[in-house]
Structure formats: structure tokens, C-alpha cells
Short mmCIF file of C-alpha atoms in Angstrom, two decimals:
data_model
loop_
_atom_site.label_atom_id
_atom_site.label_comp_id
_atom_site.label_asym_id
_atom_site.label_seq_id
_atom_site.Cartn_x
_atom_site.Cartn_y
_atom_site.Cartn_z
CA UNK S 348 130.94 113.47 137.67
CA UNK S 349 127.51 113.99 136.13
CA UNK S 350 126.98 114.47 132.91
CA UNK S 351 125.17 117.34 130.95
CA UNK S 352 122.09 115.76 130.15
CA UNK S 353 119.37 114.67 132.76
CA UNK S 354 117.15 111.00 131.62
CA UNK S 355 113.68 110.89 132.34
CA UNK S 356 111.13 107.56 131.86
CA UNK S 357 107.97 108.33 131.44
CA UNK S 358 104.35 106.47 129.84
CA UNK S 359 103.51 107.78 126.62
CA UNK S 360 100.18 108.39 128.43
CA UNK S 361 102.28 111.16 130.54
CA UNK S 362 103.57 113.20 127.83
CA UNK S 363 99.99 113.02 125.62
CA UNK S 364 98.20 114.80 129.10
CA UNK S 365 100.90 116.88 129.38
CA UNK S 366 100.70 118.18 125.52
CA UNK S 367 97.55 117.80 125.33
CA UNK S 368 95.54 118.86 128.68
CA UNK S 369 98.40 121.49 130.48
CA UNK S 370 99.40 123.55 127.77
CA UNK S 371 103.09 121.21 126.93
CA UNK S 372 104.16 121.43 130.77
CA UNK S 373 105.90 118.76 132.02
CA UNK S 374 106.37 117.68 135.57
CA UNK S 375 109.32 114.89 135.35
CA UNK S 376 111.09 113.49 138.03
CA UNK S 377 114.60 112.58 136.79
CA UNK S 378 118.36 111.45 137.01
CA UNK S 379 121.63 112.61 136.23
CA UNK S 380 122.47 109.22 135.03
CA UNK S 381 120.34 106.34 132.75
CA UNK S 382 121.40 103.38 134.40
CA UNK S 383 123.36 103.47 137.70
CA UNK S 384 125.30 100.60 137.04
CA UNK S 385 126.99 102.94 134.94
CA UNK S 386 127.82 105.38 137.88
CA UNK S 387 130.84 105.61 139.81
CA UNK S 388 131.47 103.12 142.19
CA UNK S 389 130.68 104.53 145.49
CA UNK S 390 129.49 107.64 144.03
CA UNK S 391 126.08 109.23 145.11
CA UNK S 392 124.55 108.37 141.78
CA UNK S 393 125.57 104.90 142.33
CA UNK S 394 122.85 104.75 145.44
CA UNK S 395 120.04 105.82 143.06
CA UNK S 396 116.83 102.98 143.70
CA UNK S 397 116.89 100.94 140.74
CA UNK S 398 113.07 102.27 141.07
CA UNK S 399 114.13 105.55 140.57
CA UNK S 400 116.25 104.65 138.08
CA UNK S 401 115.19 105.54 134.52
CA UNK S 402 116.48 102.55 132.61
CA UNK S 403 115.07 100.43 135.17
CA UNK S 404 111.74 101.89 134.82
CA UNK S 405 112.02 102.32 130.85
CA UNK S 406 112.61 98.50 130.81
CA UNK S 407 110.48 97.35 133.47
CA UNK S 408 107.34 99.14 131.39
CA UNK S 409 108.35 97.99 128.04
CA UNK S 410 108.13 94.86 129.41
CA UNK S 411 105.18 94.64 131.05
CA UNK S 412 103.28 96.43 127.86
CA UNK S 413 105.14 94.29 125.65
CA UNK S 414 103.67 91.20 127.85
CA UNK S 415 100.37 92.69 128.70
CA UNK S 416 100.93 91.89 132.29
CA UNK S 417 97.52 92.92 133.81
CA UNK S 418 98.64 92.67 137.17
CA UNK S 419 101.93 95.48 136.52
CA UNK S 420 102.60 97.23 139.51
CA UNK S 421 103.86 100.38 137.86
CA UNK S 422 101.21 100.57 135.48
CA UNK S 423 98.41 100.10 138.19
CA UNK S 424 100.16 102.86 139.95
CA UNK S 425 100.41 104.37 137.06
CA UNK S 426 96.95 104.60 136.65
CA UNK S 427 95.75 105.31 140.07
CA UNK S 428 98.15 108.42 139.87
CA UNK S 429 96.53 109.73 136.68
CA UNK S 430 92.82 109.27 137.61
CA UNK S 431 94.21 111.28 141.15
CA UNK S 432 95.79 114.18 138.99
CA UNK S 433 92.88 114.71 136.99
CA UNK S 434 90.50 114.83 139.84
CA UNK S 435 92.88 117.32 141.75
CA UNK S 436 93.59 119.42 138.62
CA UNK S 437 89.70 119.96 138.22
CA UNK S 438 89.32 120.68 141.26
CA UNK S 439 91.49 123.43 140.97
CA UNK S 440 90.35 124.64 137.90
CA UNK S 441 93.49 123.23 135.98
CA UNK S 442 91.44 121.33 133.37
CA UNK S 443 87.65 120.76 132.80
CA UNK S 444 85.61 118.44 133.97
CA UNK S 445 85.03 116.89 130.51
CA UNK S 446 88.88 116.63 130.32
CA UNK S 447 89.40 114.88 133.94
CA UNK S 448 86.72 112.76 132.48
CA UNK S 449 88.51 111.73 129.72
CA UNK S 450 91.68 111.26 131.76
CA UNK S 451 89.97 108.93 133.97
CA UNK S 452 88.47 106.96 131.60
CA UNK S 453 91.45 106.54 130.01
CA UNK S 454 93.20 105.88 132.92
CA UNK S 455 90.86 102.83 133.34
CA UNK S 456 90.99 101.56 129.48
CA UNK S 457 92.36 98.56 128.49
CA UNK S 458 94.88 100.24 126.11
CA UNK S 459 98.63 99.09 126.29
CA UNK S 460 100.01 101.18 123.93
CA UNK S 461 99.14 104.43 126.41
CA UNK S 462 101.48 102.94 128.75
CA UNK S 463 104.16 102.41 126.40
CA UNK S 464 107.60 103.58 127.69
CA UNK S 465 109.16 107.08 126.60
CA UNK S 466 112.48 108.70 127.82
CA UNK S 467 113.14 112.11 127.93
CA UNK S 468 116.84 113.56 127.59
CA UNK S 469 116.85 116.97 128.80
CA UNK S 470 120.17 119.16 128.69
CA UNK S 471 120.55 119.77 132.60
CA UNK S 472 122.03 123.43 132.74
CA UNK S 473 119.38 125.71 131.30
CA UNK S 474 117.14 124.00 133.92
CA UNK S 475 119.87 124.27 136.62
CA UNK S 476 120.57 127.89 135.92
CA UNK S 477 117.49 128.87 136.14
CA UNK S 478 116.89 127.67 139.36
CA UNK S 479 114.00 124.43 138.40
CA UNK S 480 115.70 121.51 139.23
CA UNK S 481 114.97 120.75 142.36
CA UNK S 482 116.49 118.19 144.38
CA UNK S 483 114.08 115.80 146.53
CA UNK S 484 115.01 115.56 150.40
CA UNK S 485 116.47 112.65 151.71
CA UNK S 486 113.87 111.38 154.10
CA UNK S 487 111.25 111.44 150.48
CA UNK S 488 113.80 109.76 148.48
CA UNK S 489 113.69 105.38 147.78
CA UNK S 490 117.26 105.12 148.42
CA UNK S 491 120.12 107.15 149.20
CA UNK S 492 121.55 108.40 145.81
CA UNK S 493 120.29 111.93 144.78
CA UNK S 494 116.76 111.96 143.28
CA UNK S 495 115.71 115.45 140.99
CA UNK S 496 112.27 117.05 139.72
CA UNK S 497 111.17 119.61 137.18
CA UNK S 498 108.21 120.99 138.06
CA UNK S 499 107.72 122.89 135.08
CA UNK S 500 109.48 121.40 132.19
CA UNK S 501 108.93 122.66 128.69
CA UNK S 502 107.96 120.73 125.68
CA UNK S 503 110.70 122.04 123.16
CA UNK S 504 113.74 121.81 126.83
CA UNK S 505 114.23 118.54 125.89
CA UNK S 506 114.05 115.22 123.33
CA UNK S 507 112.00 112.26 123.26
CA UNK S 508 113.09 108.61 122.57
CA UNK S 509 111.00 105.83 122.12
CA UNK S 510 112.92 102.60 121.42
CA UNK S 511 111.19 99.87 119.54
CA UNK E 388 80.25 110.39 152.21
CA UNK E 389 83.54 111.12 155.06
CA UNK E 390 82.05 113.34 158.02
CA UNK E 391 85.55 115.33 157.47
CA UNK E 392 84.54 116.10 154.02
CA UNK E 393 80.88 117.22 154.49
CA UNK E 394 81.10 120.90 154.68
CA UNK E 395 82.86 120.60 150.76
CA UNK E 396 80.87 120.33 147.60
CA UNK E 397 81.57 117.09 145.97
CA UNK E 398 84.67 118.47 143.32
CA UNK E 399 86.19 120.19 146.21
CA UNK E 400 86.15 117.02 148.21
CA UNK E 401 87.18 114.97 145.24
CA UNK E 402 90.13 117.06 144.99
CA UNK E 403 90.78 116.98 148.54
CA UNK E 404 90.60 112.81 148.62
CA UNK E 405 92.85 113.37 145.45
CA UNK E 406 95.71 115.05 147.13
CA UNK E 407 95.33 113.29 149.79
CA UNK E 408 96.08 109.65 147.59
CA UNK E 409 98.72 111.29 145.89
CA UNK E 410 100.51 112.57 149.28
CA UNK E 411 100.41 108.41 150.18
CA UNK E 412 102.16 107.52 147.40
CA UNK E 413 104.42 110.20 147.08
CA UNK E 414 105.12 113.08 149.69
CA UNK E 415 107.42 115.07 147.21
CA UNK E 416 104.73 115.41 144.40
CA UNK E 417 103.72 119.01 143.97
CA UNK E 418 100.15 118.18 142.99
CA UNK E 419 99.65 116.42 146.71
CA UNK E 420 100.07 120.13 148.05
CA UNK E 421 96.86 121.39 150.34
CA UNK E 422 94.93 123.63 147.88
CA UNK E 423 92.34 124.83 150.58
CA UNK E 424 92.36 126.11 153.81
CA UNK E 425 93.42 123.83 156.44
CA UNK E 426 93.18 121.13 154.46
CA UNK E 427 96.56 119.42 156.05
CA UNK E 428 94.01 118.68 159.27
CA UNK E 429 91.11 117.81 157.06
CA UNK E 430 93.46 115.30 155.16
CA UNK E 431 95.19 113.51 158.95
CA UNK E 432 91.52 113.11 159.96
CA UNK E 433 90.25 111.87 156.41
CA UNK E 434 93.47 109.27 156.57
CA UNK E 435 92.01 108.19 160.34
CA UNK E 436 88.52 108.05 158.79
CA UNK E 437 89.59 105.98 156.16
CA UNK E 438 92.03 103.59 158.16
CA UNK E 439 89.06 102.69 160.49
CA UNK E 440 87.11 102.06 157.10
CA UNK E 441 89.17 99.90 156.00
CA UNK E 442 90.98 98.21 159.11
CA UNK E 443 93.87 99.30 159.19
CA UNK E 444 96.02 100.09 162.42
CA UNK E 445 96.69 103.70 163.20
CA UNK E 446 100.86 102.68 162.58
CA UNK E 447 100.60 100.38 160.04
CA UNK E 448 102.28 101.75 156.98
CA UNK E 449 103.14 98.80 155.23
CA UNK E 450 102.59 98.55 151.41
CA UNK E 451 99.69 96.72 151.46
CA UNK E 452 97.97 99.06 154.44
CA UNK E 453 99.17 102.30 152.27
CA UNK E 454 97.31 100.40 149.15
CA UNK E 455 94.06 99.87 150.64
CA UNK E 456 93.97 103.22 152.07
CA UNK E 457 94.60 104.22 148.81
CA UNK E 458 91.54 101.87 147.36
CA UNK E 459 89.50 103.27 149.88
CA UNK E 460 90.17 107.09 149.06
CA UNK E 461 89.10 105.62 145.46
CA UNK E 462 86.06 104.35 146.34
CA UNK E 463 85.06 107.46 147.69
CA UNK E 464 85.63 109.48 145.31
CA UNK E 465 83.76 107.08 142.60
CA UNK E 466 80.66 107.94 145.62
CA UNK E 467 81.11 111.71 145.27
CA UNK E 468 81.72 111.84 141.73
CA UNK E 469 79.78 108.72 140.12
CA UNK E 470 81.28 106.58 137.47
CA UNK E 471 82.76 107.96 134.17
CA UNK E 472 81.13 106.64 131.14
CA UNK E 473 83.59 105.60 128.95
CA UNK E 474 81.90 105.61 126.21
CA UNK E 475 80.81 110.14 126.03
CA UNK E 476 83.93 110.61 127.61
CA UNK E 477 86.58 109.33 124.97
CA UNK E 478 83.50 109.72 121.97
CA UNK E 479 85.69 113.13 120.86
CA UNK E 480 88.81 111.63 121.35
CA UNK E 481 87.86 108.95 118.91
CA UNK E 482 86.62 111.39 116.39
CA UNK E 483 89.66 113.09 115.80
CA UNK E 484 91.96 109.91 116.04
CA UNK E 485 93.73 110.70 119.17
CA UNK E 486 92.25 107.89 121.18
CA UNK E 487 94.72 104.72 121.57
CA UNK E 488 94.45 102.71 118.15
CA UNK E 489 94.37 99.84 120.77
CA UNK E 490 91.13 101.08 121.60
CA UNK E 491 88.98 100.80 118.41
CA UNK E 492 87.63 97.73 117.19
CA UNK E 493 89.03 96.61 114.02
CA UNK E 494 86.84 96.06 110.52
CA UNK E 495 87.96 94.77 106.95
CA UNK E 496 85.80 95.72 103.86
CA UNK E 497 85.06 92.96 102.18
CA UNK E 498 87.36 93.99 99.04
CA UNK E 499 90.30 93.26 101.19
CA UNK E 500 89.77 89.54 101.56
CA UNK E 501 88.86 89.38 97.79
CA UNK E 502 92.19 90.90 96.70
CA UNK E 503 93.86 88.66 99.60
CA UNK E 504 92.46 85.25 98.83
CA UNK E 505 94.13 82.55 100.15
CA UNK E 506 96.98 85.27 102.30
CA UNK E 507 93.52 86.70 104.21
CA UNK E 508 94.15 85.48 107.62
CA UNK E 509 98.03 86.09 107.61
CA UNK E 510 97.48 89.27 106.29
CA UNK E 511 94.45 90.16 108.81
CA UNK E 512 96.64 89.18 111.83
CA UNK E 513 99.87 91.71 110.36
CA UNK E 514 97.00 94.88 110.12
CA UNK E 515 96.14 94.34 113.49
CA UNK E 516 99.23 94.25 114.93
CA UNK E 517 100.03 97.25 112.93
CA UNK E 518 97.08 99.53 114.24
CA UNK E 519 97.43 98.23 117.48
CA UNK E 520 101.09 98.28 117.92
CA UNK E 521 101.73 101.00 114.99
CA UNK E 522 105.50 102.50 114.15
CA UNK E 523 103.91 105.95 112.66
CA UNK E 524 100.57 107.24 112.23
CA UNK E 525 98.48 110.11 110.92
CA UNK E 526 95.33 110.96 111.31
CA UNK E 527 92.75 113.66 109.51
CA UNK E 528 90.04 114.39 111.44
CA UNK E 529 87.06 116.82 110.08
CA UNK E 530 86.77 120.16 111.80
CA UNK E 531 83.93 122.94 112.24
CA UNK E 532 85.62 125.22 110.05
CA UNK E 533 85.71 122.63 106.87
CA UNK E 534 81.28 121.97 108.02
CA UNK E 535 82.57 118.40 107.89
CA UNK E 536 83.83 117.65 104.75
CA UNK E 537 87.45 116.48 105.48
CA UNK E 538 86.86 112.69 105.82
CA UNK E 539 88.24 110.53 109.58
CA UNK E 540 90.95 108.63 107.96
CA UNK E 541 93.90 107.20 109.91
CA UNK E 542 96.74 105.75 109.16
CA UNK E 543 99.20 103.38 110.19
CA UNK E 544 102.55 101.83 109.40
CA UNK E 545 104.67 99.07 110.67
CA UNK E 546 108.05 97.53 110.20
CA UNK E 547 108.22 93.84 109.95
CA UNK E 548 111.81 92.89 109.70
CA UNK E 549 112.65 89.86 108.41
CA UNK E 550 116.13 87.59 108.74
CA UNK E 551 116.55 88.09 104.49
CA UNK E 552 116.24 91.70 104.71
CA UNK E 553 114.69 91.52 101.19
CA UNK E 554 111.71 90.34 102.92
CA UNK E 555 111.18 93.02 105.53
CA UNK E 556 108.54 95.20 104.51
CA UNK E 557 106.87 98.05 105.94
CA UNK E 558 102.42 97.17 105.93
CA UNK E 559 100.47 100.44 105.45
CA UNK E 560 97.22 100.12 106.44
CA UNK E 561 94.87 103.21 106.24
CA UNK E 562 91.02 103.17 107.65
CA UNK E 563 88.24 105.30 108.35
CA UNK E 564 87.11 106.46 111.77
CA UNK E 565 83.30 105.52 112.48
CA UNK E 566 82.56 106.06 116.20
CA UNK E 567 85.06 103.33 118.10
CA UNK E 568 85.89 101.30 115.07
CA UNK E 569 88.54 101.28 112.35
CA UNK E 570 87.16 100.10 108.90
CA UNK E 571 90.08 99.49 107.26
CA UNK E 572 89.70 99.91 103.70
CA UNK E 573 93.46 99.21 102.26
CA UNK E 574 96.24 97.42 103.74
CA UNK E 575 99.63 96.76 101.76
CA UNK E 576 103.29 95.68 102.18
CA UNK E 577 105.36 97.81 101.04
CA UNK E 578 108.84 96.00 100.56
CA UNK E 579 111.83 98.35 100.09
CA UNK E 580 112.97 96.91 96.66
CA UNK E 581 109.42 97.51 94.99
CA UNK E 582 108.27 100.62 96.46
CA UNK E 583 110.56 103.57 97.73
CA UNK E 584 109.55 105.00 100.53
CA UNK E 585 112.95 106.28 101.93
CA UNK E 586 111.79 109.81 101.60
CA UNK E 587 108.17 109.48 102.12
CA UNK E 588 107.29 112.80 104.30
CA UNK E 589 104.56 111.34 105.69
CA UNK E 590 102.01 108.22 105.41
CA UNK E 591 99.93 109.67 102.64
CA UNK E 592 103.12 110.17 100.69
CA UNK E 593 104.01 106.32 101.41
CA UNK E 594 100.07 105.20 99.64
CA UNK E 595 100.50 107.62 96.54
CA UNK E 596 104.26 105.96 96.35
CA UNK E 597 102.86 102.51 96.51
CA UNK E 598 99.99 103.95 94.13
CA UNK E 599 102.72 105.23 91.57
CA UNK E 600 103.56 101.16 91.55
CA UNK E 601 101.01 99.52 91.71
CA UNK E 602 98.26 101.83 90.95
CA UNK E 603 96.42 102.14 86.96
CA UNK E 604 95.59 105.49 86.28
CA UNK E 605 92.76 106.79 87.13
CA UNK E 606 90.25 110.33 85.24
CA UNK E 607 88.26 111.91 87.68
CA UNK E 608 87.01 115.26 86.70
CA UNK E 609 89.38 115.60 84.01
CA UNK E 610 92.43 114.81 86.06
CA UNK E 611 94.31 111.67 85.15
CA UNK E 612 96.38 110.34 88.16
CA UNK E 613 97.89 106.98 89.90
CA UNK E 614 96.55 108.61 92.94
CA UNK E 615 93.61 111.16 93.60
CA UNK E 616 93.83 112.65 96.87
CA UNK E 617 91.00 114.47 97.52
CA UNK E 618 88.21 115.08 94.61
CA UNK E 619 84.63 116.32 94.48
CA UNK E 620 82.06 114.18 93.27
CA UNK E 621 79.15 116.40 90.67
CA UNK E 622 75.71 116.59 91.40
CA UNK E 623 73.42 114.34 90.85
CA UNK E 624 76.43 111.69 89.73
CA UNK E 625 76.97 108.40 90.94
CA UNK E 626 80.69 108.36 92.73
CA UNK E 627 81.15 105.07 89.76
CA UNK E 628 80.24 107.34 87.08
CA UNK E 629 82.60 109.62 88.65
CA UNK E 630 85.61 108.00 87.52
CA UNK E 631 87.50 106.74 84.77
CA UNK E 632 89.75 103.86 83.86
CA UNK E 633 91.14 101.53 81.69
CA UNK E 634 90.39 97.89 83.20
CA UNK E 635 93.65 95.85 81.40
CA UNK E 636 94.18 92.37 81.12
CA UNK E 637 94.03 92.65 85.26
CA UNK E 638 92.25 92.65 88.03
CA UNK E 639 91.76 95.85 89.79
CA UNK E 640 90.67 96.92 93.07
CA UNK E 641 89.61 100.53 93.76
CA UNK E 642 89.58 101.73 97.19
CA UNK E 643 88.12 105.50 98.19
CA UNK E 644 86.47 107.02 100.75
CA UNK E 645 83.31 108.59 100.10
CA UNK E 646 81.22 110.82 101.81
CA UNK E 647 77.87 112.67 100.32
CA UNK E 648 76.27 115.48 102.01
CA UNK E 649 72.43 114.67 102.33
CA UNK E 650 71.26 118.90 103.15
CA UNK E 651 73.36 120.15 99.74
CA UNK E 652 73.75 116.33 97.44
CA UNK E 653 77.63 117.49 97.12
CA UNK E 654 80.25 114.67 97.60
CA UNK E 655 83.58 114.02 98.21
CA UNK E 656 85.94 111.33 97.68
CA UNK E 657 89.70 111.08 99.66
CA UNK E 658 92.69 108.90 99.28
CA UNK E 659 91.49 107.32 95.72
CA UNK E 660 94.07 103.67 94.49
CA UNK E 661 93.23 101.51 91.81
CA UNK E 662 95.77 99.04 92.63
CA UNK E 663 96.36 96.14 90.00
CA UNK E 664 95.81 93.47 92.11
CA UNK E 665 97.40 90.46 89.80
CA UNK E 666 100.72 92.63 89.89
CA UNK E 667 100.37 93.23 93.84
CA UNK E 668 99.90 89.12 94.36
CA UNK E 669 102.85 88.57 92.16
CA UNK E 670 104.88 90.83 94.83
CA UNK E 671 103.53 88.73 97.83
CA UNK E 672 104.28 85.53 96.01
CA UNK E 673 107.76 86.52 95.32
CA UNK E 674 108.88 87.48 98.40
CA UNK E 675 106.62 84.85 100.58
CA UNK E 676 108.68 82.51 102.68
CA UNK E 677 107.27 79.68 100.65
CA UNK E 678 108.38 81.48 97.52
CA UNK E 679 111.71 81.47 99.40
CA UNK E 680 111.49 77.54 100.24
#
């Protein structure tokens, strides 16, 4: 049975355009558990995509920023996904242009400590209760375990750790 | 420009490509919803455009077909849009310290090598790592409202432990912000057993806790102190003749910031340490690894 807190990995580079660019709104996708090797046998949770999988991604992007590995799939999607958001958000009048500007460009810098790995523990029933965590349809999700978003998350819903 | 996007001004179409990139690499994402009118059929024919641009089959959604459909709708929108400079579009991000530290070039005054000597390189190599890859930092950055006066000083810290936890020390290094460099202007170790910094509330607190050590005291404007924070410099004074101190049997190295304004002559300085450097050496030799050999 899931627990009461949902895990979130994220780039620090996610939660500084969040706080700084859309007002502290978060859009996360996350997972009832950490690490599904730590689920059930058998259990839904169990069938999570180690891709989808927050420890797997905290630890896949720790290492690749901790070995500057320039050719990091997740942080060149990473980056393609944050130059895209900024140019849609203009667009529709989300941010300003100087702002998708700087997005972009720093989307394209050759910082690694922007892509630094952050989790986010969130305590799952406020967000259930009211009706925001939403669960992703099968046929959109990597594997078959359950996959979850927050569409609107709040800065002070939830806690931030950064390992070192 | 894509025929499917021509009847768009060039932000609209951007946005369009956008969405459009963001559906490819992830249906479910909220921000890949159509935002205009009809845009679902402008997107399937922008997708066919783009295929035929950049040969691939009508079926083939493998990874690597999805990815150069993907640098396609990229290029596109680098032809609609232009390039970003770099360079105007992080400049205020650099002035008020939120830009990556990995990001600014790194300088040493000159004073820092001289208190150093022989430790220099070692100790350049540790203040790198530490801005780059910092545990904490702070950063004051000067706003309309003060016309300029507070000074751009960051400041980082970093905990190097060590296998004789005697020898793990936290190095503070604090700079100034000048465009997209650091000049870093002080850089010590702070090592638990010397300096206390258990409770320090932040990384100024850490430098006037080092400065309570290490520091000889200092008059400026009538105010004697280990550690001056923020002071004005008089008119028509020298920022030298400014200050006041008793120069012991010792070797001291004063570190400030300093900033005049040229319109009114009125000066400041910030984050003022005369640290004894004979005592500070005597720390590093003590806990070095050769001290320990």
C-alpha cells in the first residue's frame, strides 16, 4: 500500500524557473514510491519504468553532472524541453520575452550545476483531496505501473532534498 | 519558414512549433495542449512538413525519427525567432548573482597568492571547486532603491571532508560580481577546531567568525572592530587613510570592497578583515597532510 508522501526528481534548473519565472508553481510529475525495488512484489508500483522512477532519475542525473557527461540523454532532453516551455509560455503570454530569453540561453549554457538533481517529497493527501493529482493514462505511460502529475503544485506543499 | 505556419506571426508560430516538440516527447504534458484555434490540424500537417524535411517515413516513430523531428522543429524556430545572445540575455542574471556560479569566470587578487605563497595552486584549485560546485551561497546584489550603493558580493562555502576529521574544513570564499566574472578577494579554511561556525546564520556570519580569529582590530570612523561590515568612506579621504590599525609583530592582509561614487565623491567600503596572516599560515601548516606525515 502506498505511502503518504509522493517523490518527485527534478533539475535544480526546474525548480529556479518555477520560483523564479511562474510565480512558485510547480508542474511535477511524480510517484507514490522512491525506488520501485522497494514496492511490493507484483504490485502496480512495482511496474513503474525505472525512467519514471524518481531514484532512478535522481541518480542517473547526479551522475551524469557529477561526470560532466556532455552527451547525457536526460539532460539534452532536459534542455530541449526547457528552451520548448519558454517559447510556448511566451507565446502565451506566460512570461516575457526577455525571460524566455534567458531561459533559452540558459538552457544552452554550459553550466552543470543547473542540472544538478533535486527531489521533492510532497505529502500526497492535501493534493489528492483536492482533486490535483492526476493520474496519466495507460497508453501515455513508459511502463505499466501507475504514473501521477501535479499540474499546479505549490512551493510551500512540499520539501526539497538535495543530497551531496 | 513552414507553409502551415505562414498565416502566424513569428511568436505565435514559435509557440505553435513549441507545443508541437513537446507533444513528441511527451503526449501527457499540459504545456503541449493546442493554444489556438485549430491548431491540432496545423500541428499533423507541420509534423508531415517536417518529416519530409527531414526524411523521415510517414510511420516511422522510432527514437531516432522522433529526435530529428524534434531537431528539425528546433531549427525552425531558431529561423523564426533568431539566435539568443547569451551574453544581454543572462547580463541581469549575473548582476544580481543568480546566474550559475559555474558560469562566471574566476579571478584572484593578487593579495591572495601573497598571503598563500607556496599553498597558491592547491588553494586556487579548492576555491574553484567551491564556487563552482558550492554547498551554500549568498549573494547581495545592489538595487534601484539603494541608487547603487550596496556592493555585488557573493559568497560561497564548501565542505571538504577529510579521513582525520580534524582536517575537514569548510573554505569560504567571498568575491565581487563584475559583469561574468568572480574576483575573488578572500578565500579561507575554516577548520571546526579553530573557528566555530556551528551556529553561523548565514555566510557573512561564518567571515566575521573567522574575522573574530584571525582578524586584528580594525578603527574606521571611530568604530573599533575584528570585522566592519559595511562603512562609509569621508569626503575627500583616501579609503587607506580611512582606517586604523595596529600592524604587530605580523603580517597582515586587509581585504575590502570599495566602491566610490564619481557624480557625489561619497564611498563605501563592505565586508572589511584584517586577517593576521602569520597566525592563518600557522593553521594551514598544522593541519596540512604533510604536517600530519
Amino acid at each position: 500500500m502506498p505511502g503518504p508522501l509522493l517523490y518527485s526528481a527534478n533539475p535544480w534548473f526546474a525548480h529556479d524557473i518555477s520560483t523564479r519565472y511562474l510565480s512558485g508553481r510547480y508542474f511535477v510529475w511524480c510517484s507514490e514510491y522512491f525506488d520501485s525495488a522497494t514496492a511490493p512484489a507484483g504490485s502496480a508500483s512495482a511496474a513503474i519504468a525505472p525512467s519514471s522512477m524518481p531514484a532512478g532519475i535522481y541518480s542517473r542525473l547526479k551522475a551524469d553532472v557529477d561526470g560532466e557527461d556532455k552527451h547525457s540523454s536526460l539532460i539534452k532532453g532536459y534542455k530541449r524541453t526547457f528552451r520548448n516551455l519558454a517559447r510556448t509560455w511566451h507565446a502565451n503570454g506566460r512570461i516575457t520575452e526577455e525571460q524566455s530569453s534567458e531561459i533559452v540561453a540558459l538552457a544552452a549554457s554550459n553550466s552543470w550545476k543547473m542540472w544538478r538533481p533535486m527531489l521533492y517529497v510532497i505529502p500526497r493527501y492535501p493534493i489528492e483531496a483536492a482533486g490535483r493529482l492526476l493520474s496519466v493514462p495507460h497508453r501515455n505511460r513508459a511502463a505499466l505501473g501507475p504514473e501521477l502529475q501535479i499540474a499546479d503544485l505549490h512551493r510551500d506543499e512540499f520539501d526539497i532534498i538535495e543530497i551531496r | 519558414m513552414i507553409e502551415a505556419l505562414s498565416n502566424f506571426d513569428k511568436v505565435t508560430a514559435a509557440g505553435i512549433l513549441a507545443r508541437a516538440a513537446l507533444a513528441l516527447a511527451h503526449s501527457t504534458n499540459p504545456a503541449a495542449a493546442p493554444a489556438v484555434a485549430d491548431e491540432l490540424s496545423v500541428r499533423r500537417v507541420v509534423i508531415q512538413q517536417v518529416r519530409k524535411q527531414a526524411g523521415v517515413a510517414p510511420d516511422d516513430n522510432s527514437e531516432d525519427a522522433l529526435q530529428r523531428i524534434e531537431e528539425r522543429l528546433d531549427s525552425e524556430t531558431d529561423s523564426l525567432l533568431g539566435e539568443v545572445n547569451d551574453v544581454a540575455a543572462l547580463d541581469k542574471r549575473a548582476l544580481d548573482g543568480t546566474l550559475p556560479s559555474d558560469l562566471y569566470s574566476v579571478e584572484l587578487v593578487p593579495n591572495i597568492a601573497d598571503a598563500l605563497g607556496h599553498r597558491f595552486q592547491q588553494e586556487r584549485t579548492l576555491i574553484e571547486k567551491t564556487i563552482k560546485a558550492s554547498d551554500r551561497e549568498q549573494h547581495v546584489a545592489p538595487t534601484e532603491e539603494n541608487n547603487g550603493e550596496v556592493f555585488a558580493i557573493s559568497l560561497f562555502s564548501k565542505y571538504f571532508p577529510d579521513k582525520f576529521p580534524g582536517r575537514s574544513f569548510t573554505m569560504l570564499v567571498v568575491a565581487e560580481r563584475r559583469g561574468f566574472q568572480l574576483v575573488v578577494h578572500q578565500a579561507w579554511r575554516l577548520y571546526p577546531n579553530e573557528v566555530d561556525i556551528s551556529e553561523a546564520t548565514d555566510l557573512v556570519d561564518m567571515l566575521r567568525r573567522f574575522a573574530k580569529v584571525y582578524g586584528v582590530e580594525i578603527e574606521h570612523q571611530g568604530v573599533k572592530s575584528k570585522f566592519i561590515f559595511r562603512g562609509e568612506v569621508p569626503l575627500g579621504a583616501t579609503v587607506a587613510e580611512s582606517y586604523k590599525f595596529r600592524l604587530r609583530h605580523s603580517k597582515i592582509t586587509l581585504s575590502h570592497f570599495y566602491k566610490r561614487d564619481p557624480a557625489t565623491g561619497r564611498g563605501w567600503v563592505a565586508l572589511v578583515v584584517g586577517a593576521d596572516i602569520n597566525q592563518y599560515r600557522k593553521t594551514l601548516s598544522a593541519y596540512s597532510s604533510e604536517a600530519a606525515a
